[in-house]
PDB file of C-alpha atoms and ligand atoms in Angstrom:
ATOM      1  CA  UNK A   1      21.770  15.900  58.607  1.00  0.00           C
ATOM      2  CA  UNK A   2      20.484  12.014  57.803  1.00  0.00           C
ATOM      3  CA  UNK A   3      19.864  11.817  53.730  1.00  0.00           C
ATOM      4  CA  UNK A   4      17.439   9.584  52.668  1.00  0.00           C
ATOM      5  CA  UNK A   5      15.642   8.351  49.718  1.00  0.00           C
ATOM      6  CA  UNK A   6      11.948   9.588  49.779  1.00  0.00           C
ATOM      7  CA  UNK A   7       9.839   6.490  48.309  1.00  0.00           C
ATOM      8  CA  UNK A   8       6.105   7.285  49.920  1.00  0.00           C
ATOM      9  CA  UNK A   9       3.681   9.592  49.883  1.00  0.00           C
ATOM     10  CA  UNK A  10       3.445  10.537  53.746  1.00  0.00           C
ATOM     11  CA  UNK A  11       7.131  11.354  53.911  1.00  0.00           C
ATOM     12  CA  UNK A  12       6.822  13.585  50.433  1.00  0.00           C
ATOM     13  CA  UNK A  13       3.769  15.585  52.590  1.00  0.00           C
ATOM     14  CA  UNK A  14       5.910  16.213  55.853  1.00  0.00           C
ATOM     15  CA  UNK A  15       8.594  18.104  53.124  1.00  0.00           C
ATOM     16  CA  UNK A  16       6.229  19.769  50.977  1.00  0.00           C
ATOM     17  CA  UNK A  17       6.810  23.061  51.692  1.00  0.00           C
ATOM     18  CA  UNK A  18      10.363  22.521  50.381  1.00  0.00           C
ATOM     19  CA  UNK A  19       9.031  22.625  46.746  1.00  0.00           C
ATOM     20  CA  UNK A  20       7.819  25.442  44.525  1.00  0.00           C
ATOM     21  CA  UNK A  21       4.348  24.016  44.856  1.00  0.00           C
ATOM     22  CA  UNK A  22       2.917  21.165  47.149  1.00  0.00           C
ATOM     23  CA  UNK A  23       3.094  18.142  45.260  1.00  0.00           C
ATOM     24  CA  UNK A  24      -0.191  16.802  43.855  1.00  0.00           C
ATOM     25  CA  UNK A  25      -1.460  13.280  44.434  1.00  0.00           C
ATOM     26  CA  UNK A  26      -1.346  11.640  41.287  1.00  0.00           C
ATOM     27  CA  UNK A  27       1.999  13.607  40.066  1.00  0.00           C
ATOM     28  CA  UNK A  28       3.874  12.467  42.926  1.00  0.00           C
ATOM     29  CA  UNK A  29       2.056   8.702  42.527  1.00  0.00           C
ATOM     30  CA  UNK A  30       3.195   8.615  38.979  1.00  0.00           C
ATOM     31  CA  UNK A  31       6.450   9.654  40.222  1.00  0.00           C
ATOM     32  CA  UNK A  32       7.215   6.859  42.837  1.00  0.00           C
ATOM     33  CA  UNK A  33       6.598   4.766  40.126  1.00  0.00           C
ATOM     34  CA  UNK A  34       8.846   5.952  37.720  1.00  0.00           C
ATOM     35  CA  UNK A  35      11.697   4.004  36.949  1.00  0.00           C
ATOM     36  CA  UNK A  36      14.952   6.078  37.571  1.00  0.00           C
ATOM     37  CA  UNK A  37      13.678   9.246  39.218  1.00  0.00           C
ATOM     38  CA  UNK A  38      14.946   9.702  42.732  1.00  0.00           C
ATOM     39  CA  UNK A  39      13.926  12.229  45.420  1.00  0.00           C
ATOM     40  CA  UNK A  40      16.570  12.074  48.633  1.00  0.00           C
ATOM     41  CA  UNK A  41      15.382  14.426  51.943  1.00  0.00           C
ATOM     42  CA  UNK A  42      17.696  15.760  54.225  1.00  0.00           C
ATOM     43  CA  UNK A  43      16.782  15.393  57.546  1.00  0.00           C
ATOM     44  CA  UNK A  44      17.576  17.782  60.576  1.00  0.00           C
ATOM     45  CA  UNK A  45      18.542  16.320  63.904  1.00  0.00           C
ATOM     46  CA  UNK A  46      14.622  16.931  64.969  1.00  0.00           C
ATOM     47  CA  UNK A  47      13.493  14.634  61.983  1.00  0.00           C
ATOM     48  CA  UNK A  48      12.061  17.211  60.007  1.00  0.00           C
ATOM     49  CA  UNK A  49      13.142  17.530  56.136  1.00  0.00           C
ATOM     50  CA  UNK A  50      15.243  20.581  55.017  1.00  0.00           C
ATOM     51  CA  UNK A  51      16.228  19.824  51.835  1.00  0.00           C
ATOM     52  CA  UNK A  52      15.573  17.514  48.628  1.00  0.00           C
ATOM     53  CA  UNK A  53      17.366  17.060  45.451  1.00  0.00           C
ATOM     54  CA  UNK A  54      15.860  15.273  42.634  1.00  0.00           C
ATOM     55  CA  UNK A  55      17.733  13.105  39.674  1.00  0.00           C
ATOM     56  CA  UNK A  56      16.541  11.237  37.179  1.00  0.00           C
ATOM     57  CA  UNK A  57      18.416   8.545  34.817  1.00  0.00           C
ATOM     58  CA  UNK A  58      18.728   9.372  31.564  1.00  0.00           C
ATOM     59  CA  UNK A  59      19.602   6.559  29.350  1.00  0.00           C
ATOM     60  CA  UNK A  60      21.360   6.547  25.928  1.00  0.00           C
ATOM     61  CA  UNK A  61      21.449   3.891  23.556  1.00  0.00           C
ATOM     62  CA  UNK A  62      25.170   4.399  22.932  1.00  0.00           C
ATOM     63  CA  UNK A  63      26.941   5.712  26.277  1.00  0.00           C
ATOM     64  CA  UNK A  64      24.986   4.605  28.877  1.00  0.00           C
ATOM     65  CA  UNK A  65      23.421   6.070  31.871  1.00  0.00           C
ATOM     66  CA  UNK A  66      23.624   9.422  33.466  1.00  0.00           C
ATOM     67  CA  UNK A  67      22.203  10.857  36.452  1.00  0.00           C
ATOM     68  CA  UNK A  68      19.989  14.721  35.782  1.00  0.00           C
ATOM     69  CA  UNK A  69      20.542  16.627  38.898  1.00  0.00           C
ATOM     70  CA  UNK A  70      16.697  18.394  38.661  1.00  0.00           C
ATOM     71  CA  UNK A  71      15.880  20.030  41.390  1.00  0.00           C
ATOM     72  CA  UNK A  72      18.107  20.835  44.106  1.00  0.00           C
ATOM     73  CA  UNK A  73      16.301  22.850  47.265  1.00  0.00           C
ATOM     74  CA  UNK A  74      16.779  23.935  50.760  1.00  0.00           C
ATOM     75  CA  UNK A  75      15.070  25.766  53.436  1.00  0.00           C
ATOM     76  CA  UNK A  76      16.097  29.619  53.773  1.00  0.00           C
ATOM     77  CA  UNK A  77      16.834  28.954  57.296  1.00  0.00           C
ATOM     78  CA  UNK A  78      19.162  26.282  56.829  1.00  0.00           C
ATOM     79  CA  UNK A  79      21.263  27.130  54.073  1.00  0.00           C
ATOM     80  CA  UNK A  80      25.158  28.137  54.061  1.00  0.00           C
ATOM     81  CA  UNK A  81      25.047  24.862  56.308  1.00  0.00           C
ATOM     82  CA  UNK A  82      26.113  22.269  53.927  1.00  0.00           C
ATOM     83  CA  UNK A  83      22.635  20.886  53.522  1.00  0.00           C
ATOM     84  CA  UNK A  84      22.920  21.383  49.383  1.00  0.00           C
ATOM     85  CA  UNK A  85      26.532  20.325  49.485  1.00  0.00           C
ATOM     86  CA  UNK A  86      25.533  17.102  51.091  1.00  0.00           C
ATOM     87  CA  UNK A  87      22.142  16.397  49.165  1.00  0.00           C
ATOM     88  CA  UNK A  88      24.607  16.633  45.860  1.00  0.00           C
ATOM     89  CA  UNK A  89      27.078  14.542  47.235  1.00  0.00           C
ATOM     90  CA  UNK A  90      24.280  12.164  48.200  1.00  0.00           C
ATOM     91  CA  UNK A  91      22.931  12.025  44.404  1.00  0.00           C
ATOM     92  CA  UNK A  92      26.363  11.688  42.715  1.00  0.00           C
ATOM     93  CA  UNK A  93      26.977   8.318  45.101  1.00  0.00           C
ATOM     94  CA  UNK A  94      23.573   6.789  44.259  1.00  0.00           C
ATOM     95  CA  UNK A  95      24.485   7.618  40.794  1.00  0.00           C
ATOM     96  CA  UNK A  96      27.300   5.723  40.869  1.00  0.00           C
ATOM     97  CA  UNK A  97      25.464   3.141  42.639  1.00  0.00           C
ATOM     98  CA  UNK A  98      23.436   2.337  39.572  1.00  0.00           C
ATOM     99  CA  UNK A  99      26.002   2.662  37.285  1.00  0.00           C
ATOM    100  CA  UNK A 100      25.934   6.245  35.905  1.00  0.00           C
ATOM    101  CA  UNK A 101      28.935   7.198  34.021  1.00  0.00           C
ATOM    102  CA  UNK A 102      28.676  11.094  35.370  1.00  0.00           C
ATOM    103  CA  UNK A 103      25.695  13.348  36.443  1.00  0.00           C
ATOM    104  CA  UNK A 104      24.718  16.628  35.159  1.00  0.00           C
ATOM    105  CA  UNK A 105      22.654  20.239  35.967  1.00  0.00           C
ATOM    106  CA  UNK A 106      21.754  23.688  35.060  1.00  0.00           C
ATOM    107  CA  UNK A 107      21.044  26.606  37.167  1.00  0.00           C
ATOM    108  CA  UNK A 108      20.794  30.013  35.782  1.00  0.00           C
ATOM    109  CA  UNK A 109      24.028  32.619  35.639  1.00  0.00           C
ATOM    110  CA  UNK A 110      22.989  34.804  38.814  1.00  0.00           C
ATOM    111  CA  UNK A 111      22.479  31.910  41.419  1.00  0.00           C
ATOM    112  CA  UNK A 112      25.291  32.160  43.430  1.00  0.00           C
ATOM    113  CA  UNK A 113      24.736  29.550  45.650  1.00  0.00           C
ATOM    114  CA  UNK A 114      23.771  27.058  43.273  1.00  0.00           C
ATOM    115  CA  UNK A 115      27.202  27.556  41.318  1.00  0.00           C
ATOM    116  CA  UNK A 116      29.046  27.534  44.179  1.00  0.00           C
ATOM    117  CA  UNK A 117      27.205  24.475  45.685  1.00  0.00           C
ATOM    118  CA  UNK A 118      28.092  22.282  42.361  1.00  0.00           C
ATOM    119  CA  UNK A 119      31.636  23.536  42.015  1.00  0.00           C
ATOM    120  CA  UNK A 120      32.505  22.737  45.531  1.00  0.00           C
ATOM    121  CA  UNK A 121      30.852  19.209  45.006  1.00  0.00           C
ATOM    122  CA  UNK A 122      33.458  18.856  41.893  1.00  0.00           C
ATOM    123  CA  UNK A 123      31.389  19.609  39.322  1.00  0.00           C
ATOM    124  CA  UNK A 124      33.091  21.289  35.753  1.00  0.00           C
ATOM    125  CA  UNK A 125      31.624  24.195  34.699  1.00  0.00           C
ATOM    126  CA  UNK A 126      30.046  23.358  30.926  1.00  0.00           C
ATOM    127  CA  UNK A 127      28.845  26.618  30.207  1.00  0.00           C
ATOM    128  CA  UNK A 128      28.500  27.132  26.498  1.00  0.00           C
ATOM    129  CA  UNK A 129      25.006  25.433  26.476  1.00  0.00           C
ATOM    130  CA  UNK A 130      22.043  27.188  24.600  1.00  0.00           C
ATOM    131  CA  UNK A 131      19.038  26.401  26.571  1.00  0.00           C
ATOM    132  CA  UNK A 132      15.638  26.009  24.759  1.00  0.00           C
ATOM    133  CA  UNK A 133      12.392  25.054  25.665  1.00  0.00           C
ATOM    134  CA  UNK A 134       8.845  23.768  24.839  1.00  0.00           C
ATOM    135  CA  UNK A 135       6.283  24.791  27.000  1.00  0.00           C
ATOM    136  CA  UNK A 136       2.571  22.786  26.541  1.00  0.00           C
TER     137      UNK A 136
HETATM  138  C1  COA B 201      21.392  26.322  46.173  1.00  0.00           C
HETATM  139  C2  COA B 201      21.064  25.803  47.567  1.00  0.00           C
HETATM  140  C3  COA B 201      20.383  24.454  47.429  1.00  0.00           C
HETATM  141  C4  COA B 201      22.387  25.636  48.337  1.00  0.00           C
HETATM  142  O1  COA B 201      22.093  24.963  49.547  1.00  0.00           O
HETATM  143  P1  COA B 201      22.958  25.238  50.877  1.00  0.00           P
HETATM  144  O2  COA B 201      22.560  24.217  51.871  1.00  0.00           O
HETATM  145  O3  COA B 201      22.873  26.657  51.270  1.00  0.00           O
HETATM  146  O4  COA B 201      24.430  24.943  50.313  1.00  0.00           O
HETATM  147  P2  COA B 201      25.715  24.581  51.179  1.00  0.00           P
HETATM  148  O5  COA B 201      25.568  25.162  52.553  1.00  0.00           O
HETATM  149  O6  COA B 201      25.970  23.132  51.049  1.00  0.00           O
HETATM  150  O7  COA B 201      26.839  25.390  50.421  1.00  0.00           O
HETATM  151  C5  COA B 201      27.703  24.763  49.506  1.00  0.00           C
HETATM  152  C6  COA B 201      28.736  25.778  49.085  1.00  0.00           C
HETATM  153  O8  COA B 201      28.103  26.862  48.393  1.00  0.00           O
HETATM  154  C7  COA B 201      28.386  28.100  49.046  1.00  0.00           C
HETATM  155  N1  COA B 201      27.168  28.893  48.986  1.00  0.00           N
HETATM  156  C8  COA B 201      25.934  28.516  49.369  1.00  0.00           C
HETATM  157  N2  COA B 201      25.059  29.505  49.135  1.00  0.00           N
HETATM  158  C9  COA B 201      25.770  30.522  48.600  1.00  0.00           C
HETATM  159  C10 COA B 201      25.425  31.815  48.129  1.00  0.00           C
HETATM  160  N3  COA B 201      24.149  32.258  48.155  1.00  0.00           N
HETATM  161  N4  COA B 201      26.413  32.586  47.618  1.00  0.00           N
HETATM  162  C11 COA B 201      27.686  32.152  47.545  1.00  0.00           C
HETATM  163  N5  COA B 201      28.078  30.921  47.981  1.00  0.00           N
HETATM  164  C12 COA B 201      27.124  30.123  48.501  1.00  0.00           C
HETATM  165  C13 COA B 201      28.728  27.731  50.468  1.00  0.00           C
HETATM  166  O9  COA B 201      29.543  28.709  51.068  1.00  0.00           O
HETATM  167  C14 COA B 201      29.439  26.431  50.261  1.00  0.00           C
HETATM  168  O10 COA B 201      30.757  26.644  49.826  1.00  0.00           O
HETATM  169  P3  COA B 201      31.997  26.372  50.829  1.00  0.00           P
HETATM  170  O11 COA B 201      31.767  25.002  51.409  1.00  0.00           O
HETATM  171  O12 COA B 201      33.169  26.475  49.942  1.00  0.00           O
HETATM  172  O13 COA B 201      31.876  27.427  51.849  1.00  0.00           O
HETATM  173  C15 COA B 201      20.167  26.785  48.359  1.00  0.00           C
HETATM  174  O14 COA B 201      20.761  28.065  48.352  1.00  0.00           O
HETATM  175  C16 COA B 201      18.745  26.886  47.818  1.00  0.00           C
HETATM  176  O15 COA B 201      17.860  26.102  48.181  1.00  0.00           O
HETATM  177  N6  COA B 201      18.488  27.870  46.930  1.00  0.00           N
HETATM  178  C17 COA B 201      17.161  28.053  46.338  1.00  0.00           C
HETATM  179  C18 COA B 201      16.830  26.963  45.374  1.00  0.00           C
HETATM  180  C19 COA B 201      17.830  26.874  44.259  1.00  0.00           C
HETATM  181  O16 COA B 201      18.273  27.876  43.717  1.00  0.00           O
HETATM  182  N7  COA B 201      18.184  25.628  43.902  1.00  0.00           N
HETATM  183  C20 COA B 201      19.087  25.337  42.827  1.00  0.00           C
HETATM  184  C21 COA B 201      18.347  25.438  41.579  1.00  0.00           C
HETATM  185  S1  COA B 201      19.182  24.705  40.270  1.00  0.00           S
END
């Protein structure tokens, strides 16, 4: 597959079925314009997009910059192909690219290809995290 940054609209709509819901106009606007948030595609030999990852930059005041692996996706007829392997790999070297000093993502206990997709792109398991959220 080709891996490429995503940084317009029209390409976003040819992959929006790879999300949980198609993206919205003035999300995905506020998006492109976001500093440090990057979407990558992964393109099939055909041109279509089979997979996206998402990262953002989170900067601290004392350490530095790291990269949040968000969202990490890929078509259920392409995976077990790499595709997710790749689209990691992809993240971690723009990462490094702009300086991040490591990258970082959850994924819940029972998704097996998730875990093994991040260990087998060298991630360390950090599991003894408590998770909470705020939903508005
Ligand atoms: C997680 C996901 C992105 C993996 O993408 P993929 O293209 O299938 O991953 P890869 O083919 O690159 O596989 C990478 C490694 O994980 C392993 N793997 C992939 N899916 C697996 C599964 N369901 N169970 C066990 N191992 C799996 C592969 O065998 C490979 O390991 P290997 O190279 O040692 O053989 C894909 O399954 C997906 O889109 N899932 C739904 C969305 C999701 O859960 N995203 C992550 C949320 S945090």
């Amino acid at each position: 597959v080709r891996i490429e940054a995503v940084v317009d609209a029209s390409i976003l709509a040819s992959g929006a079925g790879l999300f949980d819901d198609p993206p919205g106009v003035a999300a995905s606007s506020r998006f492109f314009r976001a500093a440090g948030h990057h979407l990558l595609f992964a393109f099939d030999d055909d041109g279509h997009p089979v997979g996206f990852v998402t990262g953002v930059e989170l900067v601290h005041p004392d350490k530095g910059v790291e990269m949040y692996l968000n969202e990490l996706g890929v078509a259920p007829e392409c995976r077990g192909r790499g595709v997710g392997g790749q689209l990691v790999t992809a993240l971690m070297r723009l990462a490094k690219e702009v300086g991040c000093y490591g990258m970082w993502g959850v994924t819940e206990p029972d998704n097996a290809g998730a875990i093994a997709t991040y260990r087998h792109a060298g991630a360390d398991d950090e599991s003894s995290t408590v998770l909470f959220a705020w939903h508005f």
